Short mmCIF file of C-alpha atoms in Angstrom, two decimals:
data_model
loop_
_atom_site.label_atom_id
_atom_site.label_comp_id
_atom_site.label_asym_id
_atom_site.label_seq_id
_atom_site.Cartn_x
_atom_site.Cartn_y
_atom_site.Cartn_z
CA PRO A 728 -20.59 9.07 -5.90
CA GLY A 729 -18.13 8.90 -8.86
CA LEU A 730 -16.51 5.99 -7.70
CA ILE A 731 -15.22 3.47 -10.09
CA ALA A 732 -16.50 -0.33 -8.64
CA SER A 733 -16.83 -4.08 -11.51
CA THR A 734 -18.22 -7.05 -10.53
CA SER A 735 -17.16 -8.51 -13.72
CA ALA A 736 -15.78 -12.36 -13.69
CA ALA A 737 -12.93 -11.38 -14.44
CA ASP A 738 -11.69 -9.21 -12.22
CA GLN A 739 -12.90 -10.58 -9.29
CA VAL A 740 -10.77 -13.58 -10.64
CA ALA A 741 -8.21 -10.98 -11.25
CA TYR A 742 -8.38 -9.67 -7.24
CA GLU A 743 -9.40 -13.60 -5.52
CA ARG A 744 -5.65 -13.79 -4.06
CA ASP A 745 -1.78 -12.14 -4.01
CA LEU A 746 1.53 -14.62 -4.51
CA TRP A 747 0.63 -16.73 -1.73
CA PRO A 748 2.48 -19.99 -3.03
CA ARG A 749 0.34 -22.28 -2.19
CA ARG A 750 -2.73 -20.29 -3.64
CA LEU A 751 -0.63 -20.89 -6.81
CA ILE A 752 -0.07 -24.25 -6.43
CA ASP A 753 -3.26 -25.33 -5.73
CA VAL A 754 -4.58 -22.70 -9.39
CA ARG A 755 -2.09 -24.72 -11.56
CA ALA A 756 -3.35 -27.95 -9.80
CA GLY A 757 -6.62 -26.47 -11.36
CA LYS A 758 -7.93 -26.99 -7.20
CA ALA A 759 -10.84 -24.90 -6.41
CA GLY A 760 -9.95 -21.91 -4.33
CA SER A 761 -10.11 -18.81 -2.78
CA THR A 762 -14.60 -17.53 -3.28
CA PRO A 763 -14.41 -14.38 -5.53
CA PRO A 764 -15.23 -11.43 -4.05
CA GLY A 765 -18.23 -9.15 -4.37
CA ALA A 766 -16.94 -6.02 -5.54
CA ILE A 767 -13.71 -4.04 -7.17
CA VAL A 768 -12.96 -0.20 -6.39
CA TRP A 769 -11.10 1.66 -6.97
CA PRO A 770 -11.35 4.90 -5.29
CA THR A 771 -9.76 7.95 -6.29
CA SER A 772 -9.41 10.11 -3.33
CA THR A 773 -8.76 10.19 0.79
CA GLU A 774 -12.68 11.63 0.76
CA GLN A 775 -14.40 8.37 -1.62
CA VAL A 776 -11.75 5.97 0.67
CA ALA A 777 -13.58 7.37 3.84
CA ARG A 778 -17.01 7.03 2.42
CA LEU A 779 -16.32 3.18 1.85
CA VAL A 780 -15.43 2.72 4.98
CA ALA A 781 -18.45 4.59 6.88
CA PHE A 782 -20.39 2.03 4.16
CA ALA A 783 -18.97 -0.97 4.18
CA ARG A 784 -19.23 -0.41 8.64
CA ALA A 785 -23.26 0.43 8.00
CA GLU A 786 -23.29 -2.47 6.46
CA GLY A 787 -21.02 -5.22 7.83
CA MET A 788 -19.27 -5.83 5.22
CA PRO A 789 -15.35 -6.57 5.27
CA LEU A 790 -12.65 -4.91 2.82
CA VAL A 791 -8.81 -5.87 2.06
CA PRO A 792 -7.06 -3.09 1.02
CA PHE A 793 -5.11 -3.87 -2.06
CA GLY A 794 -2.22 -2.92 -3.34
CA ALA A 795 -0.17 -4.44 -5.66
CA GLY A 796 -0.73 -7.70 -4.84
CA SER A 797 2.68 -9.17 -4.44
CA GLY A 798 1.91 -10.12 -0.90
CA VAL A 799 2.68 -14.13 -0.20
CA CYS A 800 0.61 -14.28 3.10
CA GLY A 801 -1.95 -14.71 1.56
CA ALA A 802 -3.68 -12.09 2.91
CA VAL A 803 -5.63 -11.20 -0.14
CA VAL A 804 -7.87 -13.52 0.60
CA PRO A 805 -11.89 -12.53 0.16
CA ASP A 806 -14.67 -14.13 0.71
CA GLN A 807 -18.53 -13.43 -1.01
CA ARG A 808 -19.51 -9.86 0.69
CA THR A 809 -15.68 -8.68 0.17
CA ILE A 810 -14.86 -6.03 -1.17
CA VAL A 811 -10.96 -5.48 -2.72
CA VAL A 812 -9.73 -1.85 -2.29
CA ASP A 813 -7.56 -1.63 -4.99
CA LEU A 814 -5.95 1.70 -3.76
CA LYS A 815 -3.76 2.18 -7.58
CA ARG A 816 -5.17 5.67 -8.51
CA ILE A 817 -4.24 7.20 -5.51
CA ALA A 818 -0.12 7.10 -6.78
CA ASP A 819 0.47 10.89 -6.82
CA HIS A 820 3.01 12.69 -4.97
CA ALA A 821 4.91 16.20 -4.49
CA ILE A 822 9.24 16.19 -3.87
CA ASP A 823 9.94 18.78 -0.79
CA ARG A 824 13.20 19.90 -0.72
CA ALA A 825 13.47 21.73 1.73
CA GLY A 826 12.92 18.44 4.18
CA PRO A 827 13.61 15.88 1.94
CA SER A 828 10.92 14.55 2.11
CA LEU A 829 8.23 12.72 -0.03
CA ASP A 830 4.30 13.59 -0.30
CA VAL A 831 3.03 10.17 -1.45
CA GLY A 832 -0.32 8.63 -2.14
CA PRO A 833 -0.10 4.22 -1.48
CA GLY A 834 -0.85 3.26 -4.97
CA ALA A 835 2.37 5.23 -5.96
CA LEU A 836 4.19 1.65 -7.56
CA GLY A 837 7.34 1.58 -6.14
CA ILE A 838 10.17 1.33 -9.23
CA THR A 839 8.25 3.97 -11.03
CA LEU A 840 8.24 5.82 -8.34
CA GLU A 841 12.06 5.55 -7.58
CA GLU A 842 12.71 6.59 -11.57
CA GLU A 843 11.16 8.85 -11.38
CA LEU A 844 12.88 10.52 -7.78
CA GLU A 845 16.20 9.43 -8.89
CA ALA A 846 15.36 11.55 -12.61
CA GLN A 847 15.62 14.39 -9.90
CA GLY A 848 18.80 13.58 -7.32
CA PHE A 849 16.50 11.61 -4.49
CA THR A 850 15.62 8.48 -3.89
CA ILE A 851 13.55 7.20 -1.13
CA GLY A 852 16.36 3.74 -0.42
CA HIS A 853 13.65 0.83 -0.35
CA PHE A 854 14.85 -1.80 -2.63
CA PRO A 855 13.00 -4.48 -1.67
CA SER A 856 12.98 -7.88 -4.64
CA SER A 857 9.08 -6.50 -4.74
CA ILE A 858 8.99 -2.96 -6.18
CA LEU A 859 8.78 -4.14 -10.07
CA CYS A 860 5.49 -5.22 -8.47
CA SER A 861 4.70 -2.93 -4.96
CA THR A 862 3.31 -0.67 -3.76
CA VAL A 863 4.50 2.83 -1.24
CA GLY A 864 1.09 1.74 0.66
CA GLY A 865 2.05 -2.18 0.41
CA TRP A 866 5.71 -1.15 1.71
CA ILE A 867 3.84 0.49 4.76
CA ALA A 868 1.27 -2.36 5.90
CA ALA A 869 3.34 -4.95 5.09
CA ARG A 870 6.06 -3.66 6.96
CA GLY A 871 9.28 -4.22 4.16
CA ALA A 872 12.70 -4.54 3.58
CA GLY A 873 15.06 -4.46 1.12
CA GLN A 874 18.00 -6.84 0.01
CA CYS A 875 19.49 -3.55 -1.26
CA SER A 876 18.35 -1.09 1.82
CA GLY A 877 21.43 -1.60 3.78
CA LEU A 878 23.00 2.98 3.82
CA TYR A 879 19.13 3.46 4.74
CA GLY A 880 17.10 1.16 6.44
CA LYS A 881 13.44 -0.19 6.83
CA ILE A 882 9.77 1.66 5.68
CA GLU A 883 9.45 2.44 9.04
CA ASP A 884 12.76 4.18 9.01
CA MET A 885 11.63 5.86 6.22
CA VAL A 886 8.36 6.83 7.42
CA ALA A 887 8.08 10.70 9.26
CA SER A 888 3.58 10.02 8.88
CA ILE A 889 0.68 8.25 7.46
CA GLN A 890 -2.72 8.95 6.97
CA CYS A 891 -5.10 6.37 7.20
CA VAL A 892 -8.33 6.26 7.47
CA LEU A 893 -10.55 4.15 10.63
CA GLY A 894 -12.59 1.33 10.46
CA THR A 895 -15.05 3.88 12.02
CA GLY A 896 -14.67 6.43 8.74
CA GLU A 897 -12.55 8.86 11.10
CA VAL A 898 -9.84 10.08 8.77
CA VAL A 899 -6.53 10.51 10.77
CA THR A 900 -2.99 11.35 9.87
CA LEU A 901 -0.37 10.20 12.38
CA ARG A 902 2.83 11.83 12.83
CA ARG A 903 6.08 9.98 14.09
CA ARG A 904 7.43 11.74 17.18
CA THR A 905 10.21 11.09 19.50
CA GLN A 906 8.56 12.77 22.18
CA GLY A 907 4.77 11.23 24.49
CA ILE A 908 3.33 8.99 21.98
CA ASN A 909 4.81 7.18 18.62
CA LEU A 910 1.54 5.52 16.64
CA ILE A 911 3.08 5.11 13.18
CA PRO A 912 4.71 1.97 15.31
CA LEU A 913 0.89 0.64 15.14
CA MET A 914 0.47 0.58 11.44
CA ILE A 915 3.40 0.20 9.97
CA GLY A 916 3.04 -4.16 8.97
CA SER A 917 -0.37 -3.75 10.04
CA GLU A 918 -1.46 -5.56 6.95
CA GLY A 919 -4.31 -3.40 6.64
CA THR A 920 -6.08 -4.94 9.59
CA LEU A 921 -5.98 -1.23 11.59
CA GLY A 922 -7.24 0.75 8.87
CA VAL A 923 -6.33 2.02 4.79
CA ILE A 924 -3.10 3.72 4.86
CA THR A 925 -4.43 7.10 1.60
CA ARG A 926 -1.83 9.22 2.10
CA ALA A 927 2.63 9.32 3.07
CA THR A 928 5.04 11.14 4.13
CA LEU A 929 8.65 9.53 3.23
CA ARG A 930 12.25 11.23 3.62
CA LEU A 931 14.38 11.19 1.09
CA HIS A 932 18.01 11.34 0.21
CA ALA A 933 20.05 12.22 -1.88
CA ALA A 934 21.04 9.85 -5.43
CA PRO A 935 24.00 7.79 -4.50
CA ARG A 936 26.60 9.38 -7.84
CA ALA A 937 27.17 4.93 -8.02
CA ARG A 938 26.53 2.03 -6.93
CA ALA A 939 28.56 -1.36 -6.03
CA PHE A 940 27.17 -4.93 -5.36
#
């Protein structure tokens, strides 16, 4: 209930691929490509994602988490029973100045988020080449790095916790640990195969006074 969904031909075409170069070459050449997904959904909360995962598990339907589609490995390629889960409507965020840290939804677009943070004196420090067309969830799921992130590290250095929905529909929160078992590295880089990321806590840094290249 309340879940936004579409089976329109236009949406199916838009969500049948990412930026995998081989697929782009096929599209330009007019070759038949992947099968459009069965449906695209836009959840707005962790609870909706959990219900969706539980439904897909019961029905035996594959799910593909989708951020901004900037991946280059063909991970989005669906079949006719696939449900593509676009997470861009879960994009809210809040700053904890005491940390400092950021609680953020997976659909937050990189460049927009960074500009908003810098206006308040902070930076995540994550500057991949895809920052104009990638999301926080995508950074984590794809284990993102960045050409201009040398001072701050890669995304695995920035994540303090991850909330995700497992394949059973269970919602879990993984927190970085310096003692005991730290499960965060399992989720970072898992490409959506181990769960759907629904929130994250990222370390923040003071915005630099100047940049030089």
